[in-house]
Coordinates of C-alpha atoms in Angstrom, one line a residue:
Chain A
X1 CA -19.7 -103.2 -95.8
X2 CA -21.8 -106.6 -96.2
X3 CA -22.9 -106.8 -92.9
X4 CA -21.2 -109.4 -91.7
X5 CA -17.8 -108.4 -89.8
X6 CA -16.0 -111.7 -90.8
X7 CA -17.0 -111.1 -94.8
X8 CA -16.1 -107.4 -94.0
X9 CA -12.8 -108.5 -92.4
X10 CA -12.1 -110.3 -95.3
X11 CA -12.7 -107.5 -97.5
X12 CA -10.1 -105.2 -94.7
X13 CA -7.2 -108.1 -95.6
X14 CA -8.0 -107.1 -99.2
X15 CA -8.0 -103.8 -99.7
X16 CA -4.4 -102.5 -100.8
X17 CA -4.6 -99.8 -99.2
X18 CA -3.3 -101.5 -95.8
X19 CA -0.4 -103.3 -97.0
X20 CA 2.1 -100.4 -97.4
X21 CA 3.1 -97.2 -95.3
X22 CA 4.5 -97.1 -91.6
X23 CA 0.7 -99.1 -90.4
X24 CA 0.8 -101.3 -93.3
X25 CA 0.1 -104.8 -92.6
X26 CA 3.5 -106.1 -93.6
X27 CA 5.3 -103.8 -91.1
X28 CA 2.9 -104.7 -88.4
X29 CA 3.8 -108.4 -89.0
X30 CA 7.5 -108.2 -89.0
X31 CA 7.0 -106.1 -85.6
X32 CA 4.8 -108.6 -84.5
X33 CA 7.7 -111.4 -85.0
X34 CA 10.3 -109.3 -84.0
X35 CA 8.8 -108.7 -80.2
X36 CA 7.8 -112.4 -80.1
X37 CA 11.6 -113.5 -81.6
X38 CA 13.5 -111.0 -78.9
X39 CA 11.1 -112.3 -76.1
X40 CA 11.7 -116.2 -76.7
X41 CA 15.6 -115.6 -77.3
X42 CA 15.7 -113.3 -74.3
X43 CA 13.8 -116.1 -72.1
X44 CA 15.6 -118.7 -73.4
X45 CA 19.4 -117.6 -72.6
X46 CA 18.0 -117.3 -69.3
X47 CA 15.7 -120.8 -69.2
X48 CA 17.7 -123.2 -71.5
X49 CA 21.1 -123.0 -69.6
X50 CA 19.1 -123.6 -66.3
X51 CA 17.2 -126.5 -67.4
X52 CA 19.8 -128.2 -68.6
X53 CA 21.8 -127.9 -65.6
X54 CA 18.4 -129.1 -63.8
X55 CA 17.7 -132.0 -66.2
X56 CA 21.5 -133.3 -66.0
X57 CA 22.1 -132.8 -62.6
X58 CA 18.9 -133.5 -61.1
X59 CA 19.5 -130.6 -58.6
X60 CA 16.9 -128.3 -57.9
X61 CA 14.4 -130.1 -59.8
X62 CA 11.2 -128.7 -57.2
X63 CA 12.2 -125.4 -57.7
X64 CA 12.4 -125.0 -61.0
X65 CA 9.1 -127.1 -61.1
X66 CA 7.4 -124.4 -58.7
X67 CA 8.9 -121.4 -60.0
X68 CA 8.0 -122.2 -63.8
X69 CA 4.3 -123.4 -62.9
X70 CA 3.7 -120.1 -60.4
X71 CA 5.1 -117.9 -64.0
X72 CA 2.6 -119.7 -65.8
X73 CA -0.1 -118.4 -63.4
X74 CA 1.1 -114.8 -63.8
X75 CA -1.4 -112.7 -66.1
X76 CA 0.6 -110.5 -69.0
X77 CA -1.3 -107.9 -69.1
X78 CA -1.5 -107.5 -65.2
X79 CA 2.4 -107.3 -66.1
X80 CA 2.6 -105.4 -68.4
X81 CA 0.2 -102.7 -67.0
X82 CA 2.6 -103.3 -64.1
X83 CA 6.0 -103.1 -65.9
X84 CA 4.9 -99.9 -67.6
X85 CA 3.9 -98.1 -64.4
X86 CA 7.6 -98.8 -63.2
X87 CA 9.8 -98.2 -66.5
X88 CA 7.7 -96.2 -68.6
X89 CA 5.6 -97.4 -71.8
X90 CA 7.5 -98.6 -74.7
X91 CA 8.9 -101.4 -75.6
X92 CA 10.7 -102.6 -72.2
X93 CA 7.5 -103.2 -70.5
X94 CA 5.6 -105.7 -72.4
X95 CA 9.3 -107.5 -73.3
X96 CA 10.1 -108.4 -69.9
X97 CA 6.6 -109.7 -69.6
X98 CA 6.6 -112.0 -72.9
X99 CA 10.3 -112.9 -71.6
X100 CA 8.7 -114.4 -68.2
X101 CA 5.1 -115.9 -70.3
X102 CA 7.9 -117.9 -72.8
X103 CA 10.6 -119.1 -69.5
X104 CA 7.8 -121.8 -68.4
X105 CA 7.7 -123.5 -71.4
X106 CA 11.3 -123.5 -72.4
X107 CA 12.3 -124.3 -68.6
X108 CA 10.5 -127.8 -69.0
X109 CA 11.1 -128.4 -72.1
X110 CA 15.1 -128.2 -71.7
X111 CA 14.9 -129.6 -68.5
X112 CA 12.6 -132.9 -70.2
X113 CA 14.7 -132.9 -73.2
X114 CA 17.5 -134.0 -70.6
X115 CA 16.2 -136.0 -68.3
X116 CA 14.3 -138.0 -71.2
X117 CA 17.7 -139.9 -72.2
X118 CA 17.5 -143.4 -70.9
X119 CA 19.5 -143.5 -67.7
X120 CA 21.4 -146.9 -68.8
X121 CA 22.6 -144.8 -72.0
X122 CA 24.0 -142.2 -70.0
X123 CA 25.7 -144.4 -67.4
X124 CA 27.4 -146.3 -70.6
X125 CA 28.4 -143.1 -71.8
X126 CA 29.8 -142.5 -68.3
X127 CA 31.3 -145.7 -68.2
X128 CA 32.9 -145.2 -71.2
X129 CA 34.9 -142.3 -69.8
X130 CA 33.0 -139.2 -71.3
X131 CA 33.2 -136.1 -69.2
X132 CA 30.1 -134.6 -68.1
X133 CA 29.9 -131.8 -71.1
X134 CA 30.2 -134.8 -73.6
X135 CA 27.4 -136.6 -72.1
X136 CA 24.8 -133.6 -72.0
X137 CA 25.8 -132.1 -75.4
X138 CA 26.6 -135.7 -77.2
X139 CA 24.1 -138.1 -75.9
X140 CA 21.5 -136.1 -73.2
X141 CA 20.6 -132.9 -75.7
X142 CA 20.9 -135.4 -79.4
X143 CA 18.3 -137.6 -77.5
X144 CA 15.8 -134.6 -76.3
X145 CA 16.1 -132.0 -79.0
X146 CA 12.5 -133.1 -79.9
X147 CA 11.7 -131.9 -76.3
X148 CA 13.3 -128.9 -76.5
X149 CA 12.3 -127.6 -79.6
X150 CA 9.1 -128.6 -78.5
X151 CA 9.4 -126.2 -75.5
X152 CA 10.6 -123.6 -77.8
X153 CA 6.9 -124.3 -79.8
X154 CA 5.0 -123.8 -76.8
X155 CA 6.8 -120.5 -75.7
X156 CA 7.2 -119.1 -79.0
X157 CA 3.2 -119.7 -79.6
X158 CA 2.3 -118.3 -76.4
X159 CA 4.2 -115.2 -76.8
X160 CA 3.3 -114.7 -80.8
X161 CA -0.6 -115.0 -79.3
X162 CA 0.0 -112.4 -76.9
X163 CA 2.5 -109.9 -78.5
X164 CA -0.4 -107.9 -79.6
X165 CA 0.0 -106.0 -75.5
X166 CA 2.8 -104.3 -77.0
X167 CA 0.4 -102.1 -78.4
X168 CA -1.2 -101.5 -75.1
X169 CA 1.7 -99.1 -73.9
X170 CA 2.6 -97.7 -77.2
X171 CA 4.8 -100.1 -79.2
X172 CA 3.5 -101.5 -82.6
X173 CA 2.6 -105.0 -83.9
X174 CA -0.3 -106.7 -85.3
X175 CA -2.2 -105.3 -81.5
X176 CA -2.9 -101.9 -83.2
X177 CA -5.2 -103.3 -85.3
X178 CA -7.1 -105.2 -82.6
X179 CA -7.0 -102.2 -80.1
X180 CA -8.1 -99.5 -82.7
X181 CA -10.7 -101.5 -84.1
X182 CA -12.1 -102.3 -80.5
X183 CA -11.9 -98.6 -79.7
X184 CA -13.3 -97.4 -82.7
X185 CA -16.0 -100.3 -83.3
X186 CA -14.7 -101.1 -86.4
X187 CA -15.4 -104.8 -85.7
X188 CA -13.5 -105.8 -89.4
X189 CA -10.4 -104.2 -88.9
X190 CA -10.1 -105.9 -85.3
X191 CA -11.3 -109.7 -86.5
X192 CA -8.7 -108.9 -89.6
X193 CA -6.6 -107.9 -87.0
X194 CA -6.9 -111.2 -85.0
X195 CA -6.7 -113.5 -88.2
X196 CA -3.7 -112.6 -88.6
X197 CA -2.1 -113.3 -85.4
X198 CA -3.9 -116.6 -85.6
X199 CA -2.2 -117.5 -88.9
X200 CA 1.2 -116.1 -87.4
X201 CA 0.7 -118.6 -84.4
X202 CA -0.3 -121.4 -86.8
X203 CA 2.6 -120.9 -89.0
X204 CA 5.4 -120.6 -86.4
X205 CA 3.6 -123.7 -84.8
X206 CA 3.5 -125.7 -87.9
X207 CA 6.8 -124.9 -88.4
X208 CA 8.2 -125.7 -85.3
X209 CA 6.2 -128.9 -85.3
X210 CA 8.1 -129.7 -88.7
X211 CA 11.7 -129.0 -86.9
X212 CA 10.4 -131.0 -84.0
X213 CA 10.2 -134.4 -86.2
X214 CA 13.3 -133.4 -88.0
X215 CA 14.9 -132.8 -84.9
X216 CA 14.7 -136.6 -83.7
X217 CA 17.3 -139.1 -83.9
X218 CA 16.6 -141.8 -86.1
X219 CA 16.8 -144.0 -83.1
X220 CA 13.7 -142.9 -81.2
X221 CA 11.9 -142.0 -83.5
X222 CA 9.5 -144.4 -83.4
X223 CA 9.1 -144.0 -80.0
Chain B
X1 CA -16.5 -94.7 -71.9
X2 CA -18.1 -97.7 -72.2
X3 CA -15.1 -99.8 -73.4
X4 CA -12.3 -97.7 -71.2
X5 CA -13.9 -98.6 -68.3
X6 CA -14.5 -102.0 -69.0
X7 CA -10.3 -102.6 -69.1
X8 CA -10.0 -100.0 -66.5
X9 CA -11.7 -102.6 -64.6
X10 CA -9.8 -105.5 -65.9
X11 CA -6.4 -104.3 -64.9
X12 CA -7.8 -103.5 -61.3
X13 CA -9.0 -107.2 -61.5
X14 CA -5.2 -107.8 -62.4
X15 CA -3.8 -105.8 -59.4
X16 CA -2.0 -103.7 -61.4
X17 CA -2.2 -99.7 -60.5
X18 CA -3.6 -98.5 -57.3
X19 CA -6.0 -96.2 -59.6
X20 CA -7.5 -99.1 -61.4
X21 CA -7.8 -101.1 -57.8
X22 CA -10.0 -98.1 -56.8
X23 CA -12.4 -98.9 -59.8
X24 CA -12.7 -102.2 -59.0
X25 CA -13.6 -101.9 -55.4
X26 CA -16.3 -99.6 -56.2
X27 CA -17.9 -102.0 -58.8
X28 CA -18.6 -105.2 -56.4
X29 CA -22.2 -104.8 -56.7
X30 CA -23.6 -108.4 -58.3
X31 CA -25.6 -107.7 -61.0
X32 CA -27.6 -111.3 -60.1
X33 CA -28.4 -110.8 -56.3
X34 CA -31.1 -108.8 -56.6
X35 CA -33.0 -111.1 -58.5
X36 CA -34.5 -108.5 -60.8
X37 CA -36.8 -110.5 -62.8
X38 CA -39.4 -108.0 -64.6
X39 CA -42.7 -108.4 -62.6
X40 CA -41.3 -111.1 -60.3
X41 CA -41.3 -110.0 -56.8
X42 CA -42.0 -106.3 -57.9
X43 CA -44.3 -103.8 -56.1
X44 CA -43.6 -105.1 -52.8
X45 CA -42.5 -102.1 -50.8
X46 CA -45.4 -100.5 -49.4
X47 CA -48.1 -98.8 -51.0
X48 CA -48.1 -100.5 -54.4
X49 CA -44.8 -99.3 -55.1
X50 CA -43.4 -98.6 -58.8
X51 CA -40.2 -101.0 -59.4
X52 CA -37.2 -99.4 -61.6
X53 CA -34.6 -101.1 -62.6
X54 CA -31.5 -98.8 -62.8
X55 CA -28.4 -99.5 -64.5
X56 CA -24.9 -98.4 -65.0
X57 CA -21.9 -98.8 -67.1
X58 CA -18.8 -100.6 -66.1
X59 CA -17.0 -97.4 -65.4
X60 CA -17.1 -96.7 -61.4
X61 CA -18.1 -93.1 -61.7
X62 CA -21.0 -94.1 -63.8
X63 CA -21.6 -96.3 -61.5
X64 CA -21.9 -93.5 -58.7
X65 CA -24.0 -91.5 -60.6
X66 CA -26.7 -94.3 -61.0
X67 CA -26.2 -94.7 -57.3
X68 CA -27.3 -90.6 -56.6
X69 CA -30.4 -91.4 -58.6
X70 CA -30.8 -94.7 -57.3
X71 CA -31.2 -93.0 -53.5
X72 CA -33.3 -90.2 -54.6
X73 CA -35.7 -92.7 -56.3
X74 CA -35.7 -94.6 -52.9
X75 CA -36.6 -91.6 -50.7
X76 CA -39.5 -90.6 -53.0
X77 CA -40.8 -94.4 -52.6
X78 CA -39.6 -96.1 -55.5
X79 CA -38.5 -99.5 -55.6
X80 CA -35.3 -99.4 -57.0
X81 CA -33.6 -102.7 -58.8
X82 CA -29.8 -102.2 -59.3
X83 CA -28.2 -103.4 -62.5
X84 CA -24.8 -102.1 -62.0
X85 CA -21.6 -103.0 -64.2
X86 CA -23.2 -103.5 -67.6
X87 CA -20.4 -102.8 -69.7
X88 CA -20.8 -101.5 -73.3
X89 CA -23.7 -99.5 -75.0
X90 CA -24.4 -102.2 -77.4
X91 CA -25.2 -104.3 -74.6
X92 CA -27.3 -101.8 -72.0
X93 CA -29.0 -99.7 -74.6
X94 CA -31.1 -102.7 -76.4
X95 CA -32.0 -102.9 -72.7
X96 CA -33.4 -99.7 -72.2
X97 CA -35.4 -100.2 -75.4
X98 CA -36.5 -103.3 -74.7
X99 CA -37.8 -101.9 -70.9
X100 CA -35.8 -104.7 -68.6
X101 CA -33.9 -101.2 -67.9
X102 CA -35.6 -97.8 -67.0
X103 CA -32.8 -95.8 -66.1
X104 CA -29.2 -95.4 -66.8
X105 CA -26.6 -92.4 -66.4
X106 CA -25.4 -91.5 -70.2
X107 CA -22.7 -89.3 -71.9
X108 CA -24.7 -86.4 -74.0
X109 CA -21.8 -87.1 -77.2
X110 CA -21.5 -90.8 -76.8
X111 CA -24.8 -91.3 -76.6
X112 CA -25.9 -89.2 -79.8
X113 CA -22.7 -90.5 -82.0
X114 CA -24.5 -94.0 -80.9
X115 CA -27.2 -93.6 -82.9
X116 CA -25.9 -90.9 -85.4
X117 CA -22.2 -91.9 -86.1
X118 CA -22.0 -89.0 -88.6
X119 CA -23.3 -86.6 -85.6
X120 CA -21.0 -83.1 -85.6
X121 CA -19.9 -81.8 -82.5
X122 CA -21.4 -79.6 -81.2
X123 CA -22.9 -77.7 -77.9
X124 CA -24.5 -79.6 -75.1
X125 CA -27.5 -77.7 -75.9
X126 CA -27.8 -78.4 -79.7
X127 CA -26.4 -82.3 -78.8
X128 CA -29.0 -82.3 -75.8
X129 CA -31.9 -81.2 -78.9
X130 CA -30.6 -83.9 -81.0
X131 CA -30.9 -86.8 -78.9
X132 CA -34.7 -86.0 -78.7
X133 CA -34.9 -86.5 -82.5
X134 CA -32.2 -89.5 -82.6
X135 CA -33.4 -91.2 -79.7
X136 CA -35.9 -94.7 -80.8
X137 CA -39.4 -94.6 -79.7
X138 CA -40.1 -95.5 -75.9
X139 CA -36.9 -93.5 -74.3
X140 CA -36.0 -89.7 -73.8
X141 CA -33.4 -87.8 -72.4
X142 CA -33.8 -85.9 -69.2
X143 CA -32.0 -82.6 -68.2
X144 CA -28.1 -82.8 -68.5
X145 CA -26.0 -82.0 -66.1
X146 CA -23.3 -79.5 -65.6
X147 CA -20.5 -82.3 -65.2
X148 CA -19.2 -84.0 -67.7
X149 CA -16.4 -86.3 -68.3
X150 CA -15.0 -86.2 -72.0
X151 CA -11.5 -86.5 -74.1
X152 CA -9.3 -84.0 -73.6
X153 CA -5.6 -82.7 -74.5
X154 CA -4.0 -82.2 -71.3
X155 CA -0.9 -81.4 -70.3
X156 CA 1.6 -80.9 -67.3
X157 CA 1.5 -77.4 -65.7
X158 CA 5.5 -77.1 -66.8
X159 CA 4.9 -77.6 -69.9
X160 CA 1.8 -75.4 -69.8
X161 CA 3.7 -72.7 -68.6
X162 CA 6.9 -72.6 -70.4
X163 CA 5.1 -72.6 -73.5
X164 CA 2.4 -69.9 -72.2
X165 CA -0.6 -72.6 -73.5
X166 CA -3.9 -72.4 -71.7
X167 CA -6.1 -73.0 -75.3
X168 CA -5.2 -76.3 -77.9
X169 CA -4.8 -73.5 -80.0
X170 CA -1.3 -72.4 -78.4
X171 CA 0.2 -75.5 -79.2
X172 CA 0.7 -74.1 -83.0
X173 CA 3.2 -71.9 -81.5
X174 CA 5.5 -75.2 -79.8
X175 CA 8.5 -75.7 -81.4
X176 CA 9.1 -79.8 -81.0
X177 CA 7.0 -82.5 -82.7
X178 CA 3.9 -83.2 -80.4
X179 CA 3.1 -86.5 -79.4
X180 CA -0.2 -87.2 -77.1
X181 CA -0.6 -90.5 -75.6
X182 CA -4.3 -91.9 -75.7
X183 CA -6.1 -94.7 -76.8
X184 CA -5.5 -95.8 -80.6
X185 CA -8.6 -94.6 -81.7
X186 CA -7.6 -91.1 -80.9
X187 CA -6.5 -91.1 -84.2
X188 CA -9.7 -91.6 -86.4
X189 CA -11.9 -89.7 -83.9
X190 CA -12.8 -86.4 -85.6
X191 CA -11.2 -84.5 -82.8
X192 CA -7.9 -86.4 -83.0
X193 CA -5.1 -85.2 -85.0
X194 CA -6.9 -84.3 -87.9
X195 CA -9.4 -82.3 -86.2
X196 CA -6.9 -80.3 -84.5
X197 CA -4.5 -79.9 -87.4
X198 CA -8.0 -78.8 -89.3
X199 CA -9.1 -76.3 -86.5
X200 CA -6.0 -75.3 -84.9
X201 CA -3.6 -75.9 -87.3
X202 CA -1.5 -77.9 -84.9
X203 CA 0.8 -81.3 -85.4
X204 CA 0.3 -83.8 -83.1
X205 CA 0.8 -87.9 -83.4
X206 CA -0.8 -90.4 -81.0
X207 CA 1.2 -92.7 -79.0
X208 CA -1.3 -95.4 -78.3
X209 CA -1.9 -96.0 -74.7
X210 CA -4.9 -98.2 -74.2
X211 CA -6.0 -97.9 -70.6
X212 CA -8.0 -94.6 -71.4
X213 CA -6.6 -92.1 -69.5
X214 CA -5.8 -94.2 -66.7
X215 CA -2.5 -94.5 -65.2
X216 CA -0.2 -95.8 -67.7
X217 CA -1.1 -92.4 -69.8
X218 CA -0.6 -90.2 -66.8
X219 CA 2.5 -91.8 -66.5
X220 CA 3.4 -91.3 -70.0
X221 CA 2.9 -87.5 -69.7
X222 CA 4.6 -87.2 -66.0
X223 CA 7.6 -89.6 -67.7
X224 CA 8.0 -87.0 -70.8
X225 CA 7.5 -89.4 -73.3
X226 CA 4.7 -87.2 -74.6
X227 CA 3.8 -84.0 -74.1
X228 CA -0.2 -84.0 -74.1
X229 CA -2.6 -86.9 -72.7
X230 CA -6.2 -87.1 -73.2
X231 CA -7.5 -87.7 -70.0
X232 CA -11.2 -87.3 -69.1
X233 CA -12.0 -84.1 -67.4
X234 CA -13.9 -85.9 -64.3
X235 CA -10.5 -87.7 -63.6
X236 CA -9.0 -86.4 -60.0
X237 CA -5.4 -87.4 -61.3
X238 CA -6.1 -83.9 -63.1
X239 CA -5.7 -82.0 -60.3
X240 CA -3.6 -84.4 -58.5
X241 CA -0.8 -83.9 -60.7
X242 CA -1.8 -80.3 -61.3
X243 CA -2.4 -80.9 -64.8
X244 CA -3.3 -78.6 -67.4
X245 CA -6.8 -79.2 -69.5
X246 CA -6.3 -77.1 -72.2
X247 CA -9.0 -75.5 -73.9
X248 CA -11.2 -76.0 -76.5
X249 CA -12.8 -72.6 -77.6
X250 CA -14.3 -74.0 -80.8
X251 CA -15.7 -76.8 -79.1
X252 CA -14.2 -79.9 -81.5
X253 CA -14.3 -82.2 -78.8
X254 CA -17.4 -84.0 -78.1
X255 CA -19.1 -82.6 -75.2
X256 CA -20.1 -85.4 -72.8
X257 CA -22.3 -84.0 -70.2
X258 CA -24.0 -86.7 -68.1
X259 CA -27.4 -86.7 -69.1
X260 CA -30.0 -89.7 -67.7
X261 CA -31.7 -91.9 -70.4
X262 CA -35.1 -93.2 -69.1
X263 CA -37.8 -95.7 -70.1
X264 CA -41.7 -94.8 -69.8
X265 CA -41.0 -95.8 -66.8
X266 CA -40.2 -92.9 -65.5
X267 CA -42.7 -91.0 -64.6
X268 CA -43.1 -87.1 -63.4
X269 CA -41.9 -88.1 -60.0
X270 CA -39.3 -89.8 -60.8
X271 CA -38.3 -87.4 -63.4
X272 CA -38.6 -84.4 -61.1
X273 CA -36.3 -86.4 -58.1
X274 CA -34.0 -87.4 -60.8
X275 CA -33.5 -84.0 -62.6
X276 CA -32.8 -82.1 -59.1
X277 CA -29.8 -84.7 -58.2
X278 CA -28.8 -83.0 -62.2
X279 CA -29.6 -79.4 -61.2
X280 CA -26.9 -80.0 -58.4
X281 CA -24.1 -82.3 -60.1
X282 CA -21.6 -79.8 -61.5
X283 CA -17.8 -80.9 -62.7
X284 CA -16.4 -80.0 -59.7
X285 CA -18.8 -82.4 -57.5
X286 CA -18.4 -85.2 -60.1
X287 CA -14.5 -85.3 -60.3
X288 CA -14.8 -84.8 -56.1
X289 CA -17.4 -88.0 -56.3
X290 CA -14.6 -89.9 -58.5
X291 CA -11.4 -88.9 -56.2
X292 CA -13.9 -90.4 -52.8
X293 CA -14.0 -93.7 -54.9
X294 CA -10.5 -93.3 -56.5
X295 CA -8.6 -92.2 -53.7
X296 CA -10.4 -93.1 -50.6
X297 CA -11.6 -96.0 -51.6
X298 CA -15.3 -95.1 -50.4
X299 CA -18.1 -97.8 -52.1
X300 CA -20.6 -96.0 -54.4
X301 CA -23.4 -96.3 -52.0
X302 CA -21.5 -94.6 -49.4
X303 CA -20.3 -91.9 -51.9
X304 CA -23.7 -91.0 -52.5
X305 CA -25.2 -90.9 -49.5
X306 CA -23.0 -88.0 -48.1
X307 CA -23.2 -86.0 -51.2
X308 CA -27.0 -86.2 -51.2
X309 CA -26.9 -85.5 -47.9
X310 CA -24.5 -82.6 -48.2
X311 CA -26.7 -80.9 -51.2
X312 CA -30.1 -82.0 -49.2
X313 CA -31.5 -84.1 -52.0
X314 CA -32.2 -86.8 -49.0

């Protein structure tokens, strides 16, 4: 101990001893990743397909507008708490809750990603005789992807920065750390705790930020 | 207790829980309308009147407590300032010792392990001795009271009885692999699993559960996901859900008896008013003070007004 918790944190990431065994730091990780991965793929078989039917067909734009900013306003652990109460503590509970945090983001982005497409291309691509399909998957989706994977970057860090509630009712990830080192006010263990979740989220956002440039047609990508 | 309370009153702020809710609406006191600056407009209620500033933690029935002390004070012509809601000991505590705070309802164990991390456990009379020597110069310990509110392994009454437990003991005897939900730090407290597979030779993991006690961990234990919970013995979802507290005949948790931490401040008077609201306040009354707040809602003033009036302390 130096007396400084950050030095002393440092010292926690170093010390061997807490990168193997069932709490080791590596486990904790790929739990960590796991909940956020299920909770982004969950939300977005439910948020994608809707937001391109929103984009494309301009239908029920205002509510999905509405309904995405109101999830945004929800708070997770509020849900969580509230989840766990109903199904029992475990995993369930604070996945249904990182599914509705990550539908926001992905809602807007797929619905963007569509609309973004300039309307004269789409009308030529009408005009040329593509069916509708053709013209979201061909023309609408190509032209957006950077949108959409954008939206995908924006749930997937939000849930990655939050996935430590799954600790709160009894699951793992990198949460343990934070919660056992509040509890026990061993201060190191908690900031070592919350460096890594920070580089998790600055990985997976670096990352994403990478497939969001690869991701554009040479086109527009000047634009 | 400090830091379960302080969540317990974050997810009431959340809405989630009805228990939590309960907190929260007993904590609504604002710790900035009194306007409790030292010497400001002090000694202004009648004949040259003394002004104490009383705190509490964030934790509701803490909060009562300071309340019962808070009226007492009153009726004996103190001018009381209330600092309510404070939140952790390394917060309050410097406080105390600094004098902006003269009074504050404390936890014998907590408060000792504060200053003496390596502190055993022990009775509440030997802990009770040991503050006197642990304590920093400028604040003491007054009497402790009968009630406390501390860890324990609980358990539901079915469970109690088909396994014949009533001590933590008995659990050597279970035949399944015991799992107790509680907060994470269960697990490197010296009465967490190691403690009780050193004292008791009994097997337990912790499921970590971090709303200390609270509902999701009564849950847990109601659901069968675990088979103990450490829920604190003031709780009234003990006998709500006719759990089981089992015992703890070689005392290895902590006892946490309330105990009041004063200033200099505190004078003979003051002691005296404050140490008969302790002669009166046993477990039963505190968990009864708790379930008024928890259950009916009632506001901490309130709460202590009837029971002073009821044990004729006002």
């Amino acid at each position: 101990m130096t007396g400084s918790p950050f030095l002393d944190s440092l010292r926690w990431l170093g010390d061997s001893a807490h990168w193997t065994g069932p709490g080791g730091i590596p486990l904790r990780t790929l739990e960590h990743l796991g909940y956020t991965a299920l909770g982004v793929l969950v939300a977005a078989l439910l948020a994608v397909p809707i937001g391109l039917y929103v984009g494309h067909s301009g239908r029920g734009k205002g509510v999905a507008v509405a309904a995405a900013g109101a999830a945004r306003a929800l708070p997770t652990l509020g849900l969580v708490t509230l989840f766990a109460l109903l199904v029992g503590i475990g995993l369930t509970a604070p996945l249904l809750s990182f599914v509705i945090l990550a539908i926001p983001s992905l809602l807007a982005g797929a619905y963007s990603a569509v609309e973004s497409a300039e309307p004269a291309t789409v009308d030529a691509a009408r005009a040329q005789g593509m069916t509708e399909w053709q013209i979201l998957t061909r023309v609408e989706l190509p032209l957006g992807m950077p949108l959409l994977v954008g939206g995908f970057r924006g749930a997937t860090v939000q849930v990655v920065a939050t996935a430590m509630l799954a600790a709160y009712v009894g699951s793992g990830g990198l949460g343990r750390y934070i919660f056992q080192g509040l509890g026990s006010q061993n201060y190191p263990q908690m900031i070592a705790g919350s460096l890594l979740v920070i580089a998790l989220a600055l990985v997976l956002d670096l990352t994403l930020l990478l497939a969001q440039r690869l991701t554009a047609p040479p086109g527009v990508r000047a634009s | 207790m400090t830091i379960h309370s302080t969540r317990r009153h974050l997810l009431g702020a959340l809405g989630a829980g009805s228990l939590a809710l309960g907190a929260a609406a007993c904590g609504s006191s604002d710790p900035f309308d009194e306007g409790g600056e030292e010497g400001g407009g002090a000694s202004d209620g009648g004949s040259g009147a003394v002004t104490l500033a009383i705190g509490s933690q964030a934790y509701y029935s803490n909060e009562i407590i300071a309340e019962l002390f808070a009226q007492v004070l009153e009726a004996e012509g103190f001018t009381v300032d209330r600092q309510y809601q404070i939140g952790q000991r390394e917060v309050y505590l410097p406080e105390l010792e600094s004098g902006s705070l003269d009074l504050l309802p404390e936890y014998l164990g907590n408060l000792l392990q504060h200053y003496d991390s390596e502190a055993p456990s022990a009775s509440p009379e030997e802990i009770h001795g040991a503050l006197d020597e642990a304590l920093p110069e400028g604040l003491r310990v007054l009497d402790f009271a009968g009630a406390s509110d501390q860890d324990s392994y609980s358990t539901t009454s079915d469970f109690a009885s088909t396994h014949s437990l009533t001590a933590i003991g008995d659990l050597a005897g279970v035949e399944e692999a015991l799992k107790i939900a509680a907060n994470s730090e269960l697990d490197v407290r010296p009465y967490g699993p190691e403690g009780v597979k050193e004292v008791y030779g009994v097997d337990v993991t912790v499921v970590p559960v971090e709303d200390s006690g609270g509902p999701l961990t009564v849950q847990a234990l109601l659901d069968g996901d675990v088979q103990l919970a450490d829920i604190y013995t003031a709780d009234p979802a003990i006998a709500e859900n006719d759990l089981v507290v089992l015992e703890d005949p070689e005392s290895l948790i902590l006892p946490q008896n309330v105990v009041p931490v004063a200033s200099e401040k505190i004078d003979e008077t003051a002691a005296t008013a404050i140490e008969g609201v302790i002669a009166q306040l046993s477990a039963d009354d505190l968990v009864e003070l708790n379930r008024q707040s928890v259950v009916d809602q009632a506001s901490s003033a309130d709460i202590a007004e009837g029971w002073l009036t009821e044990k004729g302390l006002l």
